[in-house]
Amino acid sequence: MCEMACSVAKTGKFSSRSSRVWIETDGRIGKDLPHVCRQNVKACRAPGSPLPRCMAACPLLLEPDPPISWDETSGVVQLRPRRSCPECLACAEACRFGAIRIDPAEGRLVKCDLCGGDPECVKVCVTEAIRHERGQDHA
Amino acid sequence: MPEGIFGWKGKVLEIDLSSGRIAAEPLDESLRTNYLGGRGLNARRLYDLLAPGLDPFSEENVVLFTTGPMAGTLAPGNARLSVAAKTFEKIHLGISNVGGRFGPELKFAGYDQILIRGKADSPVYLWIDDGKVELRSATHLWGKDTWETEALIQEELGARNVQIGSIGPAGENLTRYACIIFNLHRAAGETGLGAILGSKNLKAIAVRGTQPVEVADAEALVRYSKELIQRIVKNDFYSLIADYGTLPGATFYDMMGYLAVKNYGQAGDWEGTEKIGAVQIAKYFRKPVACFGCPIHCSHHFRITEGPFKGEEGAKPEFSTTQVPFGACLGVDDPEALLKFLNVANRLGINTREFPYILSVAMDWYENGILTIEDTDGIALEWGNVDAVLKMMEKGARREGFGEVIADGSEAAARRIGKGAERFVSSCRGVQCGGEEVKVLIGTALNYVTATIPAHVEEGMPIVEIKGLDAQEALSKFGTDDLDPLSYNKARVTAYYQDLCLACDILGVCKFFTEWTGQEMSFQELARLFETSTGIPADGDSIRRASHRVRNVERAFLVREGITRSDDVLTGKVTEPIPKGQRVGLTLDRERFRKLCDEYYLLRGWDVATGIPLPATLCDLGLEDIARDLERSKLKGQS
């Protein structure tokens, strides 16, 4: 349901592959592995760097107006691939959580932006498997 | 509203296994507006495509896999996929549906329906990767169980995120209790559809889709779905099912005498029930599991950590697939054994209802000396013998030894054995009954004999006859508040829930979300979801009318195969007086049951003497062509 709520909010259509949060299921062992951006928690950081891996991997990070950046106020790692991004996929490859992916419908890189602070996925999750809160290990 | 098709993808994937031809065809507009989706589209397609009297194992038989117009959206419980084909004698119309993720994934791949005809020269599986579709060799998969098959296909395709439905040895060997297993633990279980795939040499279907589903009014659909989800989780029924699935049913059935124990040997009061109750089985639960788009998550992953079945993991043990058929019907009171049986059945591709019912008849034969240990390959078919059940599942799936005797069902086995064996069989249009003591559930008995799938509770057993309903609501809906299980005043209430269950199957929505179980959704909620999804105006009445239309197409299909009212009966042991437990000596009042059936046929607009839909009924639903067909075949029959 989170995938449907996310994709329709972001694209106006329903698609697991367009969702910014996605669940990988292994029925054999009964495990669901959620993939979603952790928004620069400690586990995101590149070794010896204050930056999350996705940002550290970006070749345009030091350019003005880089395609990936961290917004301190909202606590969101922002991806703006349309602006100056060569779509080299370095950020997607660097992410340990598989949180940056290509939306096949739009043909561009996408990731979770927390819906401006009120995530749609959280609103439909009746089991509270997804909650929105600031973790202790957030910067 | 923008132009185009919404809700549906408007495409049918047609596969001819004989020629290898693969084509994407448009889904006819009048088909989708009249038959909506799932089981509705399937019924009409099969009626149009298949000649009466067709051998189900012939190349001409067609198998359909169809989603609903809300599949792959946020609409609650949208995951049900309907499968259909011509099937075994007397059942004729093979129908089953399944949850999991396959249905929505098919939609994401761009199709509402897969239509399969012909027969492959050697085993194949179908791989649908969006618009790229191919038949691949399955020679190396033949003989493998469904879990091995899923793993091997995922490995071969190099992808875990592929949804797979496959048959096990039971389907390959054309047994009548063969089903199709999806996502390891979910079955299109009824009516032997696994055998139809087996006859076509089609081992599996794998699908991956990356395309979005577009609906007419996404904002309205999302808003309404969210509202429904809130209502659903606040409903009393939610927490029980979320924690235990349907498992609490067994204790209740046992207490009330609704449970048919050991081949109708007693009604309830079984000493084993408390050992296999909801709490006893839930001890093994690790985590709830949901179908795509489901807030109810009735399924649970389980693991056994010690004992002879240590390491066994699986999902979705249920009242009507585990506790009752393998427990009460076979006299097994060990919860770990029941979980093991469930896994073995899923791996072999065995229907967890009809197979154990057939085996319970065999155990009855054994107890009564009709079978001896020489007949059963040296296996003591005693009640509660866990090892015997495991061995018979293997043999039954592979037609080995005694497995060959039972592989074509209890009626065929009884004919083969002779010695008065047929007295122990309980049949409804050839389907072995079991589990529910229908002599004390009159509405359930009526549903058994009148539904398209014989002896199947999910066709619309009126659950209100066991759990009651507010008197005012009952009066306004059914014209009576007399819902006592033993009351014969059940025609309207049974027809009502049959209509609702069929509407769910047509729209691909899970029945657990509806008032059938006491949940929130009914015709008008389904209509609103349908309308926001497709953009086609609908209300509760129009959805119920579509359900009537589909029911009449299905009935006409059966009539064309020679089914009439005289086939809509229960025969054999189930009709004998209750021998033990509660309500000893009680039996069906034949005269009152006959009158109840009269009332039901009248209500349906079917001829009371023959059970054939009346021309006026068919014409009122826009089925003039079918009315003409039936009229012609009647004339032919007379000449």
JSON list of N, CA, C and O in Angstrom, two decimals, chain B residues 105-123:
[
{"chain": "B", "resi": 105, "resn": "GLU", "atom": "N", "xyz": [0.90, -7.52, -10.58]},
{"chain": "B", "resi": 105, "resn": "GLU", "atom": "CA", "xyz": [2.11, -7.51, -11.40]},
{"chain": "B", "resi": 105, "resn": "GLU", "atom": "C", "xyz": [1.77, -7.69, -12.88]},
{"chain": "B", "resi": 105, "resn": "GLU", "atom": "O", "xyz": [2.36, -7.06, -13.75]},
{"chain": "B", "resi": 106, "resn": "LEU", "atom": "N", "xyz": [0.78, -8.55, -13.15]},
{"chain": "B", "resi": 106, "resn": "LEU", "atom": "CA", "xyz": [0.33, -8.75, -14.53]},
{"chain": "B", "resi": 106, "resn": "LEU", "atom": "C", "xyz": [-0.19, -7.42, -15.10]},
{"chain": "B", "resi": 106, "resn": "LEU", "atom": "O", "xyz": [0.07, -7.08, -16.25]},
{"chain": "B", "resi": 107, "resn": "LYS", "atom": "N", "xyz": [-0.91, -6.73, -14.27]},
{"chain": "B", "resi": 107, "resn": "LYS", "atom": "CA", "xyz": [-1.44, -5.42, -14.67]},
{"chain": "B", "resi": 107, "resn": "LYS", "atom": "C", "xyz": [-0.29, -4.44, -14.95]},
{"chain": "B", "resi": 107, "resn": "LYS", "atom": "O", "xyz": [-0.30, -3.72, -15.96]},
{"chain": "B", "resi": 108, "resn": "PHE", "atom": "N", "xyz": [0.71, -4.43, -14.09]},
{"chain": "B", "resi": 108, "resn": "PHE", "atom": "CA", "xyz": [1.86, -3.56, -14.30]},
{"chain": "B", "resi": 108, "resn": "PHE", "atom": "C", "xyz": [2.62, -3.94, -15.57]},
{"chain": "B", "resi": 108, "resn": "PHE", "atom": "O", "xyz": [3.30, -3.12, -16.16]},
{"chain": "B", "resi": 109, "resn": "ALA", "atom": "N", "xyz": [2.51, -5.21, -15.95]},
{"chain": "B", "resi": 109, "resn": "ALA", "atom": "CA", "xyz": [3.16, -5.64, -17.20]},
{"chain": "B", "resi": 109, "resn": "ALA", "atom": "C", "xyz": [2.34, -5.20, -18.41]},
{"chain": "B", "resi": 109, "resn": "ALA", "atom": "O", "xyz": [2.79, -5.31, -19.55]},
{"chain": "B", "resi": 110, "resn": "GLY", "atom": "N", "xyz": [1.12, -4.73, -18.17]},
{"chain": "B", "resi": 110, "resn": "GLY", "atom": "CA", "xyz": [0.34, -4.16, -19.26]},
{"chain": "B", "resi": 110, "resn": "GLY", "atom": "C", "xyz": [-0.85, -4.97, -19.73]},
{"chain": "B", "resi": 110, "resn": "GLY", "atom": "O", "xyz": [-1.41, -4.68, -20.80]},
{"chain": "B", "resi": 111, "resn": "TYR", "atom": "N", "xyz": [-1.25, -5.98, -18.94]},
{"chain": "B", "resi": 111, "resn": "TYR", "atom": "CA", "xyz": [-2.34, -6.85, -19.41]},
{"chain": "B", "resi": 111, "resn": "TYR", "atom": "C", "xyz": [-3.43, -7.02, -18.34]},
{"chain": "B", "resi": 111, "resn": "TYR", "atom": "O", "xyz": [-3.14, -7.10, -17.16]},
{"chain": "B", "resi": 112, "resn": "ASP", "atom": "N", "xyz": [-4.68, -7.11, -18.82]},
{"chain": "B", "resi": 112, "resn": "ASP", "atom": "CA", "xyz": [-5.78, -7.46, -17.93]},
{"chain": "B", "resi": 112, "resn": "ASP", "atom": "C", "xyz": [-5.94, -8.97, -17.85]},
{"chain": "B", "resi": 112, "resn": "ASP", "atom": "O", "xyz": [-6.44, -9.49, -16.86]},
{"chain": "B", "resi": 113, "resn": "GLN", "atom": "N", "xyz": [-5.57, -9.64, -18.93]},
{"chain": "B", "resi": 113, "resn": "GLN", "atom": "CA", "xyz": [-5.89, -11.06, -19.03]},
{"chain": "B", "resi": 113, "resn": "GLN", "atom": "C", "xyz": [-4.81, -11.79, -19.83]},
{"chain": "B", "resi": 113, "resn": "GLN", "atom": "O", "xyz": [-4.28, -11.24, -20.80]},
{"chain": "B", "resi": 114, "resn": "ILE", "atom": "N", "xyz": [-4.53, -13.03, -19.42]},
{"chain": "B", "resi": 114, "resn": "ILE", "atom": "CA", "xyz": [-3.73, -13.93, -20.25]},
{"chain": "B", "resi": 114, "resn": "ILE", "atom": "C", "xyz": [-4.67, -15.01, -20.73]},
{"chain": "B", "resi": 114, "resn": "ILE", "atom": "O", "xyz": [-5.44, -15.57, -19.94]},
{"chain": "B", "resi": 115, "resn": "LEU", "atom": "N", "xyz": [-4.62, -15.29, -22.02]},
{"chain": "B", "resi": 115, "resn": "LEU", "atom": "CA", "xyz": [-5.46, -16.34, -22.60]},
{"chain": "B", "resi": 115, "resn": "LEU", "atom": "C", "xyz": [-4.53, -17.39, -23.19]},
{"chain": "B", "resi": 115, "resn": "LEU", "atom": "O", "xyz": [-3.71, -17.07, -24.06]},
{"chain": "B", "resi": 116, "resn": "ILE", "atom": "N", "xyz": [-4.65, -18.62, -22.69]},
{"chain": "B", "resi": 116, "resn": "ILE", "atom": "CA", "xyz": [-3.74, -19.67, -23.14]},
{"chain": "B", "resi": 116, "resn": "ILE", "atom": "C", "xyz": [-4.53, -20.78, -23.80]},
{"chain": "B", "resi": 116, "resn": "ILE", "atom": "O", "xyz": [-5.49, -21.31, -23.23]},
{"chain": "B", "resi": 117, "resn": "ARG", "atom": "N", "xyz": [-4.13, -21.12, -25.01]},
{"chain": "B", "resi": 117, "resn": "ARG", "atom": "CA", "xyz": [-4.76, -22.23, -25.70]},
{"chain": "B", "resi": 117, "resn": "ARG", "atom": "C", "xyz": [-3.69, -23.16, -26.25]},
{"chain": "B", "resi": 117, "resn": "ARG", "atom": "O", "xyz": [-2.50, -22.85, -26.20]},
{"chain": "B", "resi": 118, "resn": "GLY", "atom": "N", "xyz": [-4.12, -24.31, -26.77]},
{"chain": "B", "resi": 118, "resn": "GLY", "atom": "CA", "xyz": [-3.17, -25.24, -27.37]},
{"chain": "B", "resi": 118, "resn": "GLY", "atom": "C", "xyz": [-2.44, -26.09, -26.35]},
{"chain": "B", "resi": 118, "resn": "GLY", "atom": "O", "xyz": [-2.80, -26.12, -25.18]},
{"chain": "B", "resi": 119, "resn": "LYS", "atom": "N", "xyz": [-1.43, -26.77, -26.84]},
{"chain": "B", "resi": 119, "resn": "LYS", "atom": "CA", "xyz": [-0.64, -27.64, -25.97]},
{"chain": "B", "resi": 119, "resn": "LYS", "atom": "C", "xyz": [0.80, -27.63, -26.46]},
{"chain": "B", "resi": 119, "resn": "LYS", "atom": "O", "xyz": [1.05, -27.78, -27.66]},
{"chain": "B", "resi": 120, "resn": "ALA", "atom": "N", "xyz": [1.73, -27.45, -25.55]},
{"chain": "B", "resi": 120, "resn": "ALA", "atom": "CA", "xyz": [3.14, -27.42, -25.94]},
{"chain": "B", "resi": 120, "resn": "ALA", "atom": "C", "xyz": [3.64, -28.84, -26.17]},
{"chain": "B", "resi": 120, "resn": "ALA", "atom": "O", "xyz": [3.19, -29.78, -25.50]},
{"chain": "B", "resi": 121, "resn": "ASP", "atom": "N", "xyz": [4.58, -29.00, -27.10]},
{"chain": "B", "resi": 121, "resn": "ASP", "atom": "CA", "xyz": [5.14, -30.33, -27.39]},
{"chain": "B", "resi": 121, "resn": "ASP", "atom": "C", "xyz": [5.89, -30.89, -26.19]},
{"chain": "B", "resi": 121, "resn": "ASP", "atom": "O", "xyz": [5.87, -32.08, -25.93]},
{"chain": "B", "resi": 122, "resn": "SER", "atom": "N", "xyz": [6.59, -30.01, -25.51]},
{"chain": "B", "resi": 122, "resn": "SER", "atom": "CA", "xyz": [7.34, -30.43, -24.32]},
{"chain": "B", "resi": 122, "resn": "SER", "atom": "C", "xyz": [7.14, -29.35, -23.27]},
{"chain": "B", "resi": 122, "resn": "SER", "atom": "O", "xyz": [6.68, -28.25, -23.58]},
{"chain": "B", "resi": 123, "resn": "PRO", "atom": "N", "xyz": [7.47, -29.66, -22.01]},
{"chain": "B", "resi": 123, "resn": "PRO", "atom": "CA", "xyz": [7.20, -28.69, -20.94]},
{"chain": "B", "resi": 123, "resn": "PRO", "atom": "C", "xyz": [7.81, -27.30, -21.20]},
{"chain": "B", "resi": 123, "resn": "PRO", "atom": "O", "xyz": [8.97, -27.21, -21.61]}
]
